[in-house]
Amino acid sequence: MKRSPVFLVSILCFGFAFLYIPILSMIVYSFNASRLATVWGGFSTKWYVSLMSNEAVIKALVLSVQIAVVSATIATILGTMAGITLARFTKFRGRTLFSGLVTAPLIMPEVITGISMLIFFILMADWIGWPGQRGFTTITLAHITFCMIFVTTVVSARMVQTDRAIEEAAMDLGSRPWQVMFDITLPVISPAIISGWLLAFTISLDDVVISSFVTGPGSTTLPLLVWSKVRLGVTPDINALATLMIVTVGIGVAAAGIILHRSEKRRLAEERLAFRNND
Amino acid sequence: MSRGRFARWFDMRGWTLLLIGAPYVWLVILFLLPFLIVVAMSVATNTPTAPPFSYGGDHPWINLEPFSRVLTDGLYLRAFLTSIMNAFVAMVLCLLIGYPMALGLTRVSKSWRTILLMLVILPFWTSFLLRVYAWMGLMGKNSWFNGLLTDFWNFLVPLDWAIRSVPMMHTNFAVVLVMVYTYLPFMILPLYASLERLDPTLDEAAMDLGSRPYQVFLDVTLPQSIPGIIAGGMLVFIPAAGELVIPSLVGNASQPMIGKIIQDEFGQARDWPMASAVAVALLVLMVVPTMIYSRYQAKAEGAK
């Protein structure tokens, strides 16, 4: 485009200022010496120190990470299976219901998902005595259920792009179906599986609403702790916590982005090379 | 080759069955079943037992009283109205900010585009709760941002109208502002995806035929980006209408949104049938825009 649209550039600047000024302000105020979170009282790192020595925060963080690792891993396995199913098996009995089941949670308001799971868990405990107590197990089960949908979306989008001919060639050469999957399909879609896991991990780590419904006594995840704390107002140690999380996630996303970008570039280069060698 | 019968069965059918069956069974038990329980619960009768519902009494099996209360009781109607208004205004504002941003993203150079797209997605990966919290810091009475707005207001208006601070926290304005902030990436990304696919030569052709830039936009760009607008609008409206966290932190407690009502009916009032009926009503409300969207998409697919 030759013309440089001044209006578009200025709205881009405004938009990114809108997206990032609140975050930057929070980061700056996390180094505020004043107890009043909104008045500047000089530079200090004391809120980071008090955060690190806050046992409730550390406990909640450990619980959140445990739940996120377990649910992201199981959600990735189930979600990958569902994604392959969606992309490869176009005709089986119950496919319409299946594709409905993997899209409905995406458009279901979180409050409804949360309340339906809570009623389900309470009634199950009443009828068959399981789950005895709500907490780690129930949160993890709920997280697996809505995280796997996101993995399914990412994986099936990738599956549609991949070439079926390689899988068919392996079949013709005598590979058994599960060997084809482990030797060909999974390596090909591995970038999608990795980003699916990361997405599931972040969503689980970040979830407030559904966790707030299905949690039980003593099982406070980090978002639940933060939610109950910030309802009372702005506090400097939450600023410090937010800064740590944002910096961690920022580095993680940037690194993942660079790695994926490079591997994609290499893949394209290799494909081009293979194509040329075929001629 | 002497493979066992199980191995042969596994290759022929078992493998596929496992692949389809595992996620299928999981979703049926942990998503479909709980959902059906809520639907069934919405026609039950509230009782002071544990669990607090029954299907007997004055209304055997089907009790439509919760639904009639949703439609007649001002509390629920007001909550639905507040939710729809807030979500709708947030959606429109997201569109007004997001559309030019998405259009701008398609006009910058390739390397800038990668960086800027990453910057759009990055807040989405950071904690949702903390993004809401960031605005609590800005909107509070003593914050630099509120001070800036106050000074600006006082500079513009006569002395009598001068204010000490802008009352932003605990208003519907705050709820909408934070919704726009947290859901803006959901609007930008589908818009960008649909705008990026447009053929720039169409613009040039329209220009060559004498169209003014704004005419090119109205006649060429805008009609082609309608699928992106609808997708982005849905992605903002649906979570915004059912929002629970944002109004609980920055909203006005005397004007609850529907998510809060569901939570209170279930928790404080212990009225499971009522909570379920409100949830089902919210879902019906969500289904309408979803149907419009999928019908539109089907039509667009058919046109190709």
Coordinates of C-alpha atoms in Angstrom, one line a residue:
Chain A
M1 CA 0.0 0.0 0.0
K2 CA 1.5 3.3 -1.0
R3 CA -0.7 5.7 0.9
S4 CA 0.1 5.8 4.6
P5 CA -3.3 6.1 6.4
V6 CA -2.6 8.6 9.2
F7 CA -6.0 7.7 10.8
L8 CA -5.2 4.0 10.9
V9 CA -1.8 4.5 12.4
S10 CA -3.0 6.8 15.1
I11 CA -5.8 4.4 16.1
L12 CA -3.3 1.6 16.2
C13 CA -1.2 3.7 18.6
F14 CA -4.3 4.6 20.7
G15 CA -5.4 1.0 20.7
F16 CA -2.1 -0.4 21.9
A17 CA -1.8 2.4 24.5
F18 CA -5.3 1.3 25.7
L19 CA -4.2 -2.3 25.9
Y20 CA -0.9 -1.7 27.6
I21 CA -1.1 1.4 29.8
P22 CA -3.1 -0.3 32.6
I23 CA -0.6 -3.2 32.7
L24 CA 2.4 -0.8 32.7
S25 CA 0.9 1.3 35.4
M26 CA 0.3 -1.8 37.5
I27 CA 4.0 -2.9 37.0
V28 CA 5.2 0.6 38.0
Y29 CA 3.1 0.6 41.1
S30 CA 4.3 -2.8 42.2
F31 CA 7.6 -1.0 43.0
N32 CA 5.8 1.6 45.1
A33 CA 7.0 2.1 48.7
S34 CA 3.7 3.5 49.8
R35 CA 1.1 1.3 51.4
L36 CA -1.6 3.2 49.6
A37 CA -1.6 1.4 46.3
T38 CA -2.5 4.5 44.3
V39 CA -0.1 7.1 45.7
W40 CA 3.6 7.1 44.7
G41 CA 5.9 6.9 47.7
G42 CA 9.3 6.1 46.2
F43 CA 10.9 3.0 44.8
S44 CA 10.9 -0.2 46.8
T45 CA 10.8 -4.0 46.3
K46 CA 9.3 -4.8 49.7
W47 CA 6.0 -6.0 48.2
Y48 CA 7.9 -8.7 46.3
V49 CA 9.6 -9.8 49.6
S50 CA 6.3 -9.9 51.5
L51 CA 4.7 -11.8 48.6
M52 CA 7.4 -14.5 48.7
S53 CA 6.9 -14.9 52.4
N54 CA 3.1 -15.1 52.1
E55 CA 2.4 -18.8 52.7
A56 CA -1.2 -18.7 51.5
V57 CA 0.0 -17.3 48.1
I58 CA 2.7 -19.9 47.7
K59 CA 0.3 -22.7 48.7
A60 CA -2.4 -21.4 46.2
L61 CA 0.3 -21.1 43.5
V62 CA 1.5 -24.7 44.0
L63 CA -2.1 -26.0 43.9
S64 CA -2.9 -24.0 40.8
V65 CA 0.2 -25.2 39.0
Q66 CA -0.5 -28.9 40.0
I67 CA -4.1 -28.6 38.7
A68 CA -3.0 -26.9 35.5
V69 CA -0.3 -29.5 34.7
V70 CA -2.5 -32.5 35.3
S71 CA -5.6 -31.0 33.5
A72 CA -3.5 -29.7 30.6
T73 CA -1.9 -33.1 30.1
I74 CA -5.1 -35.1 30.2
A75 CA -7.0 -32.4 28.2
T76 CA -4.2 -32.6 25.5
I77 CA -4.5 -36.4 25.2
L78 CA -8.3 -36.3 25.0
G79 CA -8.4 -33.1 22.9
T80 CA -5.9 -34.5 20.4
M81 CA -8.0 -37.7 20.1
A82 CA -11.1 -35.6 19.5
G83 CA -9.3 -33.3 17.0
I84 CA -8.1 -36.3 15.0
T85 CA -11.6 -37.8 15.1
L86 CA -13.1 -34.6 13.8
A87 CA -10.7 -34.3 10.9
R88 CA -10.3 -37.9 9.9
F89 CA -13.6 -39.8 10.6
T90 CA -16.2 -37.9 8.6
K91 CA -18.8 -40.6 8.9
F92 CA -19.7 -42.4 12.1
R93 CA -22.9 -42.8 14.1
G94 CA -23.3 -39.9 16.5
R95 CA -20.9 -37.6 14.7
T96 CA -23.4 -34.7 14.7
L97 CA -23.7 -35.0 18.5
F98 CA -19.9 -35.3 18.8
S99 CA -19.2 -32.1 16.8
G100 CA -21.9 -30.4 18.9
L101 CA -20.2 -31.5 22.1
V102 CA -16.9 -30.1 21.1
T103 CA -18.2 -26.7 20.1
A104 CA -21.0 -26.1 22.7
P105 CA -18.6 -25.5 25.7
L106 CA -16.9 -22.8 23.7
I107 CA -20.1 -20.7 23.5
M108 CA -21.5 -21.8 26.9
P109 CA -21.3 -18.9 29.4
E110 CA -18.8 -20.0 32.1
V111 CA -21.4 -19.5 34.9
I112 CA -23.6 -22.1 33.4
T113 CA -20.8 -24.6 32.9
G114 CA -19.7 -24.0 36.5
I115 CA -23.2 -24.4 38.0
S116 CA -24.0 -27.5 36.0
M117 CA -20.8 -29.2 37.0
L118 CA -21.4 -28.2 40.7
I119 CA -24.9 -29.7 40.6
F120 CA -23.5 -32.8 38.9
F121 CA -20.8 -33.3 41.5
I122 CA -23.2 -32.8 44.4
L123 CA -25.8 -35.2 43.0
M124 CA -23.1 -37.8 42.2
A125 CA -21.9 -37.6 45.8
D126 CA -25.5 -38.0 46.9
W127 CA -26.2 -41.0 44.6
I128 CA -22.9 -43.0 44.4
G129 CA -20.8 -41.4 47.2
W130 CA -18.3 -39.9 44.7
P131 CA -16.7 -37.4 44.8
G132 CA -16.5 -37.5 48.5
Q133 CA -15.1 -34.0 48.9
R134 CA -14.8 -31.2 46.4
G135 CA -11.4 -29.8 45.7
F136 CA -8.4 -30.9 43.6
T137 CA -10.3 -33.7 41.9
T138 CA -13.4 -31.8 41.0
I139 CA -11.5 -28.7 39.8
T140 CA -9.2 -30.9 37.7
L141 CA -12.1 -32.8 36.1
A142 CA -13.9 -29.5 35.3
H143 CA -10.7 -28.0 33.8
I144 CA -10.0 -31.1 31.7
T145 CA -13.5 -30.8 30.2
F146 CA -13.3 -27.3 29.0
C147 CA -9.6 -27.2 28.2
M148 CA -9.9 -30.2 25.9
I149 CA -12.2 -28.3 23.7
F150 CA -9.5 -25.7 23.0
V151 CA -7.0 -28.4 22.2
T152 CA -9.5 -30.1 19.9
T153 CA -9.9 -26.8 18.0
V154 CA -6.2 -26.2 17.6
V155 CA -5.5 -29.9 16.6
S156 CA -8.3 -30.3 14.1
A157 CA -7.4 -27.0 12.4
R158 CA -3.9 -28.4 12.0
M159 CA -5.1 -31.8 10.9
V160 CA -7.1 -30.3 8.1
Q161 CA -3.9 -28.7 6.7
T162 CA -1.8 -31.9 6.8
D163 CA -1.4 -34.2 3.8
R164 CA -3.3 -37.5 4.2
A165 CA -1.1 -39.1 1.4
I166 CA 1.7 -39.8 3.9
E167 CA -0.6 -41.6 6.2
E168 CA -2.1 -43.6 3.4
A169 CA 1.4 -44.5 2.1
A170 CA 2.4 -45.8 5.5
M171 CA -0.9 -47.9 5.6
D172 CA -0.1 -49.3 2.2
L173 CA 3.4 -50.2 3.4
G174 CA 1.8 -52.4 6.1
S175 CA 1.8 -50.1 9.1
R176 CA -0.9 -50.8 11.6
P177 CA -3.4 -47.9 12.3
W178 CA -1.9 -47.1 15.7
Q179 CA 1.6 -47.2 14.3
V180 CA 0.6 -44.7 11.6
M181 CA -0.7 -42.4 14.2
F182 CA 2.4 -42.6 16.5
D183 CA 5.0 -42.6 13.6
I184 CA 3.4 -40.2 11.2
T185 CA 0.3 -38.2 12.4
L186 CA 1.5 -37.2 15.9
P187 CA 5.0 -36.0 14.8
V188 CA 3.4 -34.0 12.0
I189 CA 0.9 -32.2 14.2
S190 CA 3.3 -31.9 17.2
P191 CA 3.4 -28.1 17.0
A192 CA -0.3 -28.0 17.3
I193 CA -0.2 -30.4 20.3
I194 CA 2.4 -28.3 22.0
S195 CA 0.5 -25.1 21.5
G196 CA -2.7 -26.9 22.6
W197 CA -1.0 -28.0 25.8
L198 CA 0.2 -24.5 26.5
L199 CA -3.2 -23.0 25.8
A200 CA -4.9 -25.6 28.1
F201 CA -2.3 -24.9 30.8
T202 CA -2.8 -21.2 30.7
I203 CA -6.6 -21.5 30.6
S204 CA -6.6 -23.8 33.6
L205 CA -4.1 -21.6 35.5
D206 CA -6.3 -18.6 34.8
D207 CA -9.7 -19.9 35.5
V208 CA -11.8 -18.2 38.2
V209 CA -15.5 -18.7 37.5
I210 CA -15.6 -22.5 37.0
S211 CA -13.1 -23.1 39.8
S212 CA -15.2 -20.9 42.2
F213 CA -18.2 -23.2 41.7
V214 CA -16.5 -26.6 41.9
T215 CA -14.0 -25.9 44.6
G216 CA -14.3 -27.1 48.1
P217 CA -13.0 -26.2 51.6
G218 CA -9.2 -25.8 51.7
S219 CA -8.7 -25.9 47.9
T220 CA -8.0 -22.2 47.1
T221 CA -6.4 -21.8 43.7
L222 CA -4.3 -18.7 43.0
P223 CA -7.0 -16.9 41.0
L224 CA -9.6 -17.7 43.7
L225 CA -7.2 -16.2 46.3
V226 CA -6.6 -13.1 44.2
W227 CA -10.3 -12.7 43.5
S228 CA -11.2 -12.8 47.2
K229 CA -8.3 -10.4 48.0
V230 CA -9.0 -7.8 45.3
R231 CA -12.7 -7.6 46.0
L232 CA -11.6 -5.6 49.1
G233 CA -9.6 -3.2 46.9
V234 CA -6.2 -2.6 45.4
T235 CA -3.3 -3.9 47.4
P236 CA 0.4 -3.5 46.5
D237 CA 1.4 -7.1 46.9
I238 CA -1.2 -8.1 44.2
N239 CA 0.5 -5.6 42.0
A240 CA 3.8 -7.4 42.6
L241 CA 2.1 -10.8 42.0
A242 CA 0.6 -9.5 38.7
T243 CA 4.0 -8.2 37.6
L244 CA 5.7 -11.5 38.2
M245 CA 2.9 -13.4 36.3
I246 CA 2.9 -11.0 33.4
V247 CA 6.7 -11.0 33.0
T248 CA 6.7 -14.9 33.2
V249 CA 4.0 -15.3 30.7
G250 CA 5.4 -12.6 28.4
I251 CA 8.8 -14.3 28.3
G252 CA 7.1 -17.7 27.8
V253 CA 4.9 -16.5 25.0
A254 CA 7.7 -14.6 23.2
A255 CA 10.0 -17.7 23.5
A256 CA 7.2 -20.1 22.2
G257 CA 6.4 -17.7 19.4
I258 CA 10.0 -17.5 18.3
I259 CA 10.5 -21.3 18.5
L260 CA 7.3 -21.9 16.5
H261 CA 8.1 -19.3 13.9
R262 CA 11.6 -20.8 13.4
S263 CA 10.4 -24.4 13.1
E264 CA 7.6 -23.3 10.7
K265 CA 10.3 -21.5 8.6
R266 CA 12.5 -24.6 8.6
R267 CA 9.5 -26.8 7.7
L268 CA 8.6 -24.6 4.8
A269 CA 12.2 -24.5 3.6
E270 CA 12.5 -28.3 3.8
E271 CA 9.2 -28.8 2.0
R272 CA 10.4 -26.5 -0.8
L273 CA 13.7 -28.4 -1.0
A274 CA 11.9 -31.8 -1.1
F275 CA 9.6 -30.5 -3.8
R276 CA 12.6 -29.3 -5.9
N277 CA 14.4 -32.6 -5.5
N278 CA 11.3 -34.4 -6.8
D279 CA 11.3 -32.6 -10.2
Chain B
M1 CA 1.7 -63.7 10.4
S2 CA -0.1 -65.0 13.4
R3 CA -1.6 -62.1 15.1
G4 CA -4.0 -62.7 18.0
R5 CA -7.7 -62.2 17.5
F6 CA -7.6 -59.3 19.8
A7 CA -4.8 -57.6 17.9
R8 CA -6.7 -58.0 14.6
W9 CA -9.9 -56.7 16.2
F10 CA -7.9 -53.8 17.7
D11 CA -6.5 -52.9 14.3
M12 CA -9.8 -53.2 12.5
R13 CA -12.2 -51.6 14.9
G14 CA -10.8 -51.2 18.4
W15 CA -8.3 -48.5 17.6
T16 CA -10.9 -46.3 16.0
L17 CA -13.4 -47.0 18.7
L18 CA -10.8 -46.0 21.4
L19 CA -9.9 -42.8 19.5
I20 CA -13.5 -41.7 19.1
G21 CA -14.9 -43.3 22.3
A22 CA -12.6 -41.8 24.9
P23 CA -13.3 -38.1 24.3
Y24 CA -16.9 -38.9 23.4
V25 CA -17.6 -40.7 26.7
W26 CA -15.8 -38.0 28.6
L27 CA -17.8 -35.2 27.1
V28 CA -21.1 -37.0 27.5
I29 CA -20.5 -37.7 31.2
L30 CA -18.9 -34.4 32.2
F31 CA -20.5 -31.9 29.8
L32 CA -23.8 -33.3 28.4
L33 CA -25.0 -35.0 31.5
P34 CA -24.5 -32.0 33.8
F35 CA -26.1 -29.8 31.3
L36 CA -29.2 -32.1 31.0
I37 CA -29.4 -32.1 34.8
V38 CA -29.6 -28.3 34.8
V39 CA -32.4 -28.4 32.2
A40 CA -34.2 -31.0 34.3
M41 CA -33.6 -29.1 37.4
S42 CA -35.2 -25.9 36.0
V43 CA -38.6 -27.6 36.1
A44 CA -38.2 -29.1 39.5
T45 CA -39.8 -27.8 42.7
N46 CA -37.6 -26.1 45.4
T47 CA -37.9 -27.9 48.8
P48 CA -36.1 -27.4 52.1
T49 CA -34.5 -30.8 51.8
A50 CA -30.9 -31.8 50.9
P51 CA -30.4 -31.7 47.9
P52 CA -33.1 -28.9 47.8
F53 CA -35.4 -30.1 45.0
S54 CA -38.1 -32.6 44.3
Y55 CA -40.4 -33.6 41.5
G56 CA -43.5 -34.1 43.5
G57 CA -45.8 -31.9 45.5
D58 CA -48.2 -29.4 44.0
H59 CA -46.4 -29.6 40.6
P60 CA -45.8 -33.2 39.8
W61 CA -42.8 -33.6 37.4
I62 CA -43.0 -30.3 35.6
N63 CA -43.0 -27.1 37.6
L64 CA -43.0 -24.0 35.3
E65 CA -43.1 -21.5 38.2
P66 CA -39.3 -20.7 38.1
F67 CA -39.7 -19.8 34.4
S68 CA -42.8 -17.7 35.0
R69 CA -40.8 -15.9 37.7
V70 CA -38.0 -15.2 35.3
L71 CA -40.5 -13.6 32.9
T72 CA -42.5 -11.6 35.4
D73 CA -40.2 -10.8 38.4
G74 CA -38.6 -7.4 37.9
L75 CA -35.4 -8.6 39.6
Y76 CA -34.6 -11.1 36.8
L77 CA -35.8 -8.8 34.0
R78 CA -33.7 -6.0 35.2
A79 CA -30.7 -8.3 35.5
F80 CA -31.2 -9.6 32.0
L81 CA -31.6 -6.0 30.7
T82 CA -28.4 -4.8 32.5
S83 CA -26.5 -7.8 31.1
I84 CA -27.7 -7.3 27.5
M85 CA -27.1 -3.6 27.6
N86 CA -23.6 -3.8 29.0
A87 CA -22.6 -6.7 26.7
F88 CA -24.1 -4.9 23.7
V89 CA -22.4 -1.5 24.4
A90 CA -19.1 -3.3 25.0
M91 CA -19.5 -5.2 21.7
V92 CA -20.2 -2.0 19.8
L93 CA -17.3 -0.2 21.4
C94 CA -15.0 -3.2 20.7
L95 CA -16.1 -3.0 17.1
L96 CA -15.5 0.7 16.8
I97 CA -12.0 0.4 18.3
G98 CA -11.1 -3.0 16.9
Y99 CA -12.1 -2.5 13.3
P100 CA -9.7 0.3 12.5
M101 CA -7.0 -1.5 14.5
A102 CA -7.5 -4.7 12.5
L103 CA -7.6 -2.6 9.2
G104 CA -4.4 -0.8 10.4
L105 CA -2.7 -4.2 11.1
T106 CA -3.3 -5.3 7.4
R107 CA -1.6 -2.1 6.2
V108 CA 1.7 -2.2 8.1
S109 CA 4.8 -4.0 6.8
K110 CA 5.1 -7.8 7.3
S111 CA 7.6 -7.7 10.1
W112 CA 5.7 -5.0 12.0
R113 CA 2.5 -7.1 11.6
T114 CA 4.0 -10.1 13.3
I115 CA 5.1 -8.0 16.3
L116 CA 1.8 -6.1 16.6
L117 CA -0.3 -9.3 16.3
M118 CA 1.8 -10.8 19.0
L119 CA 1.1 -7.7 21.1
V120 CA -2.7 -8.1 20.5
I121 CA -2.6 -11.8 21.6
L122 CA -0.2 -11.3 24.6
P123 CA -2.7 -9.8 27.0
F124 CA -5.0 -12.7 26.3
W125 CA -2.3 -15.1 27.7
T126 CA -1.9 -13.1 30.9
S127 CA -4.3 -13.5 33.7
F128 CA -7.8 -12.3 33.0
L129 CA -8.4 -11.4 36.6
L130 CA -5.2 -9.3 36.8
R131 CA -6.3 -7.3 33.7
V132 CA -9.5 -6.5 35.5
Y133 CA -7.5 -5.6 38.5
A134 CA -5.2 -3.3 36.5
W135 CA -8.2 -1.1 35.8
M136 CA -9.2 -1.1 39.4
G137 CA -5.9 0.6 40.0
L138 CA -6.5 3.2 37.3
M139 CA -10.2 4.0 38.1
G140 CA -9.8 4.4 41.9
K141 CA -10.3 7.9 43.4
N142 CA -6.6 8.6 44.1
S143 CA -5.1 7.1 41.0
W144 CA -3.0 9.2 38.6
F145 CA -5.4 8.3 35.8
N146 CA -8.5 9.5 37.6
G147 CA -6.6 12.6 38.7
L148 CA -5.7 13.3 35.0
L149 CA -9.3 13.0 34.0
T150 CA -10.5 15.1 36.9
D151 CA -8.0 17.9 36.0
F152 CA -9.1 17.7 32.4
W153 CA -12.8 18.0 33.3
N154 CA -12.1 20.8 35.7
F155 CA -10.2 22.6 33.0
L156 CA -13.1 22.4 30.6
V157 CA -16.1 23.3 32.8
P158 CA -16.9 26.4 34.9
L159 CA -15.8 26.4 38.6
D160 CA -19.2 25.4 40.0
W161 CA -19.0 22.1 38.1
A162 CA -15.5 21.2 39.4
I163 CA -15.2 17.7 40.9
R164 CA -12.7 16.1 43.2
S165 CA -12.5 12.8 41.3
V166 CA -14.4 11.1 38.5
P167 CA -16.8 8.5 40.0
M168 CA -15.8 5.5 37.8
M169 CA -15.6 2.6 40.1
H170 CA -18.8 0.6 40.9
T171 CA -20.7 1.8 37.8
N172 CA -22.0 0.2 34.7
F173 CA -19.5 2.4 32.8
A174 CA -16.7 0.7 34.6
V175 CA -18.1 -2.7 33.8
V176 CA -18.3 -1.8 30.1
L177 CA -14.9 -0.2 30.0
V178 CA -13.2 -3.3 31.5
M179 CA -15.2 -5.6 29.2
V180 CA -14.0 -3.6 26.2
Y181 CA -10.5 -3.9 27.6
T182 CA -10.5 -7.6 28.3
Y183 CA -12.4 -8.7 25.2
L184 CA -10.9 -6.4 22.6
P185 CA -8.4 -9.1 21.3
F186 CA -11.4 -11.4 20.6
M187 CA -12.8 -8.7 18.3
I188 CA -9.5 -7.8 16.6
L189 CA -8.4 -11.3 15.7
P190 CA -11.4 -12.5 13.6
L191 CA -11.7 -9.1 12.0
Y192 CA -8.0 -9.2 11.1
A193 CA -8.4 -12.7 9.7
S194 CA -11.3 -11.6 7.4
L195 CA -9.7 -8.3 6.4
E196 CA -6.3 -9.9 5.6
R197 CA -7.9 -12.2 3.0
L198 CA -9.3 -9.3 1.0
D199 CA -7.8 -8.7 -2.4
P200 CA -6.1 -5.2 -2.4
T201 CA -6.5 -5.0 -6.2
L202 CA -10.3 -4.6 -5.6
D203 CA -9.6 -1.4 -3.6
E204 CA -7.3 -0.2 -6.4
A205 CA -9.9 -1.0 -9.0
A206 CA -12.6 1.0 -7.1
M207 CA -10.1 3.9 -6.8
D208 CA -9.3 3.8 -10.5
L209 CA -13.1 3.9 -11.2
G210 CA -13.3 7.1 -9.3
S211 CA -14.4 6.1 -5.8
R212 CA -13.3 8.2 -2.9
P213 CA -11.5 6.4 -0.1
Y214 CA -14.5 6.4 2.2
Q215 CA -16.7 5.1 -0.6
V216 CA -14.1 2.3 -1.3
F217 CA -14.4 1.4 2.4
L218 CA -18.2 1.4 2.5
D219 CA -18.7 -0.4 -0.9
V220 CA -15.8 -2.8 -1.0
T221 CA -14.0 -3.4 2.3
L222 CA -16.9 -3.3 4.8
P223 CA -19.3 -5.7 3.0
Q224 CA -16.6 -8.3 2.6
S225 CA -15.7 -8.2 6.3
I226 CA -19.2 -8.8 7.6
P227 CA -18.3 -12.5 8.6
G228 CA -15.4 -11.2 10.7
I229 CA -17.7 -8.6 12.3
I230 CA -20.3 -11.2 13.2
A231 CA -17.7 -13.6 14.5
G232 CA -16.0 -11.0 16.6
G233 CA -19.3 -9.6 17.9
M234 CA -20.3 -13.1 19.1
L235 CA -17.0 -13.7 20.7
V236 CA -17.4 -10.5 22.7
F237 CA -21.2 -10.5 23.4
I238 CA -21.5 -14.1 24.7
P239 CA -18.9 -14.1 27.4
A240 CA -19.8 -10.4 28.3
A241 CA -23.5 -11.2 28.8
G242 CA -22.7 -14.0 31.2
E243 CA -19.8 -12.2 32.9
L244 CA -19.4 -12.7 36.7
V245 CA -16.0 -11.5 37.6
I246 CA -15.9 -8.0 36.1
P247 CA -19.2 -6.8 37.7
S248 CA -18.2 -8.3 41.0
L249 CA -15.0 -6.2 41.1
V250 CA -15.9 -2.9 39.4
G251 CA -19.7 -3.1 39.0
N252 CA -22.6 -1.6 40.9
A253 CA -23.8 -4.1 43.4
S254 CA -27.4 -2.7 43.3
Q255 CA -27.5 -3.4 39.5
P256 CA -26.5 -7.1 39.3
M257 CA -25.9 -8.8 36.0
I258 CA -27.4 -12.2 35.3
G259 CA -24.3 -14.2 36.3
K260 CA -24.4 -12.8 39.8
I261 CA -28.2 -13.7 40.0
I262 CA -27.4 -17.3 39.1
Q263 CA -24.7 -17.5 41.7
D264 CA -26.9 -16.0 44.4
E265 CA -29.9 -18.1 43.7
F266 CA -27.8 -21.2 43.9
G267 CA -25.6 -20.2 46.9
Q268 CA -27.4 -17.8 49.2
A269 CA -31.0 -18.6 48.3
R270 CA -30.3 -22.4 47.9
D271 CA -33.0 -22.4 45.2
W272 CA -31.5 -24.8 42.6
P273 CA -34.6 -24.9 40.3
M274 CA -34.6 -21.0 40.1
A275 CA -30.9 -20.8 39.5
S276 CA -31.3 -23.5 36.7
A277 CA -34.2 -21.7 35.2
V278 CA -32.3 -18.4 35.0
A279 CA -29.3 -20.3 33.5
V280 CA -31.6 -21.9 30.9
A281 CA -33.1 -18.5 30.1
L282 CA -29.6 -17.1 29.6
L283 CA -28.7 -20.0 27.3
V284 CA -31.9 -19.4 25.2
L285 CA -30.8 -15.8 24.9
M286 CA -27.3 -16.9 23.7
V287 CA -28.8 -19.4 21.2
V288 CA -30.6 -16.7 19.2
P289 CA -27.4 -14.8 18.1
T290 CA -25.6 -18.2 17.6
M291 CA -28.4 -19.3 15.2
I292 CA -28.2 -16.1 13.3
Y293 CA -24.5 -16.5 13.1
S294 CA -24.5 -20.1 11.9
R295 CA -27.3 -19.4 9.4
Y296 CA -25.3 -16.5 8.0
Q297 CA -22.2 -18.6 7.8
A298 CA -24.1 -21.4 6.0
K299 CA -25.4 -18.8 3.5
A300 CA -21.9 -17.4 3.0
E301 CA -20.6 -21.0 2.4
G302 CA -23.4 -21.6 0.0
A303 CA -22.7 -18.5 -2.0
K304 CA -19.2 -19.7 -2.7

